[in-house]
């Protein structure tokens, strides 16, 4: 059976491999992959940034955003039957108390694995098998965008956490600032517009870019930060009750914090592996937090519950803004053999992709 794998640590190593057919055990589900979304994590793994093969293997099958059809279920499986459409969570629990209670996105000791990322093969293959508990139903109404449930679930977690944290007080947020118009920034914008907030997305895409158009489609405001700074936007609108950061550029956190209202909350999504340094006045930083009851928190990964609520949110988006989610998929690659169109196999190809405008999401379809 065909799959696309990388050699972790090597640059642009994505290649086709032949792997064994998976077999289904009593509490497992065997699925046939229909489509796989490719994101920044996949690209960073292919660039040798991180990624770890399963024990005893020297390659890692890529892919963690799947949309698949159930082929066969084990004798103990109750929630799925052949023909159902599903997606699957990414992280697999380790032994800590949070992992053992299904909160593997809140793992205490890092002793988890992740399909397609860390210690387990991913979904960029023809078929895969996993335990029933990690699958989530995808309704027919989302058949064209089922591979987006995983990235939407990451945004859902951040938004839910912000609201859960704010249960510390009486809080009626009105205005949100979102830094970055990649998929996580956009999904946050959709989720917050669905909650009725005024949304300002700030990023470095052109004002007539697809990203800006999607923000406008949901009734949000888009600002090209090459023309107007976060400070300028924040001061002109009167600051933000809640801020989501998803740019990958950490110095912005401190600029955005100054635009966060009293009692406000800021959620950080970006993974930053550089060595950026910034000189800050730590007394002022301290006072911003203390005097305003402000809170900055990080959010990573998502669990089964977030996936289920991502499905509900996506159904809501589809009713309210028809075609919105479909427009996120800007590149459709058909056939595993053509994977290199979605996953760069050279530095030049990666560079060309980075510079391409109006490219949000690549999806590899099995046929
Ligand atoms: Zn754990």
PDB file of N, CA and C in Angstrom, residues 47 55 75 80 123 133 192 204 210 239 266 322:
ATOM      1  N   UNK A  47      10.777  19.925   6.034  1.00  0.00           N
ATOM      2  CA  UNK A  47      11.996  20.740   5.956  1.00  0.00           C
ATOM      3  C   UNK A  47      13.007  20.317   7.016  1.00  0.00           C
ATOM      4  N   UNK A  55       9.042   4.007  16.768  1.00  0.00           N
ATOM      5  CA  UNK A  55      10.188   3.207  17.245  1.00  0.00           C
ATOM      6  C   UNK A  55      10.519   2.107  16.241  1.00  0.00           C
ATOM      7  N   UNK A  75     -14.956  -6.331  16.162  1.00  0.00           N
ATOM      8  CA  UNK A  75     -16.173  -6.879  16.788  1.00  0.00           C
ATOM      9  C   UNK A  75     -16.650  -6.026  17.960  1.00  0.00           C
ATOM     10  N   UNK A  80     -19.349   3.109  15.082  1.00  0.00           N
ATOM     11  CA  UNK A  80     -19.111   3.278  13.643  1.00  0.00           C
ATOM     12  C   UNK A  80     -19.489   2.023  12.881  1.00  0.00           C
ATOM     13  N   UNK A 123      -1.518   9.925   8.192  1.00  0.00           N
ATOM     14  CA  UNK A 123      -2.680   9.519   7.395  1.00  0.00           C
ATOM     15  C   UNK A 123      -2.481   9.668   5.891  1.00  0.00           C
ATOM     16  N   UNK A 133     -12.039   5.080  19.796  1.00  0.00           N
ATOM     17  CA  UNK A 133     -12.175   6.299  20.598  1.00  0.00           C
ATOM     18  C   UNK A 133     -11.572   7.538  19.945  1.00  0.00           C
ATOM     19  N   UNK A 192     -15.473  33.617  16.124  1.00  0.00           N
ATOM     20  CA  UNK A 192     -15.833  34.789  16.923  1.00  0.00           C
ATOM     21  C   UNK A 192     -16.957  35.577  16.272  1.00  0.00           C
ATOM     22  N   UNK A 204      -0.325  40.237   7.026  1.00  0.00           N
ATOM     23  CA  UNK A 204       0.493  40.856   5.986  1.00  0.00           C
ATOM     24  C   UNK A 204       0.053  40.491   4.579  1.00  0.00           C
ATOM     25  N   UNK A 210      -7.332  36.761  -0.959  1.00  0.00           N
ATOM     26  CA  UNK A 210      -8.400  35.819  -0.605  1.00  0.00           C
ATOM     27  C   UNK A 210      -8.649  35.842   0.907  1.00  0.00           C
ATOM     28  N   UNK A 239      -9.264  49.485  21.346  1.00  0.00           N
ATOM     29  CA  UNK A 239      -8.731  48.302  22.036  1.00  0.00           C
ATOM     30  C   UNK A 239      -9.605  47.067  21.890  1.00  0.00           C
ATOM     31  N   UNK A 266      -5.608  37.166  26.259  1.00  0.00           N
ATOM     32  CA  UNK A 266      -4.917  36.955  24.979  1.00  0.00           C
ATOM     33  C   UNK A 266      -4.468  35.497  24.882  1.00  0.00           C
ATOM     34  N   UNK A 322     -22.487  30.089   3.135  1.00  0.00           N
ATOM     35  CA  UNK A 322     -22.290  28.976   2.195  1.00  0.00           C
ATOM     36  C   UNK A 322     -21.030  29.173   1.338  1.00  0.00           C
TER      37      UNK A 322
END
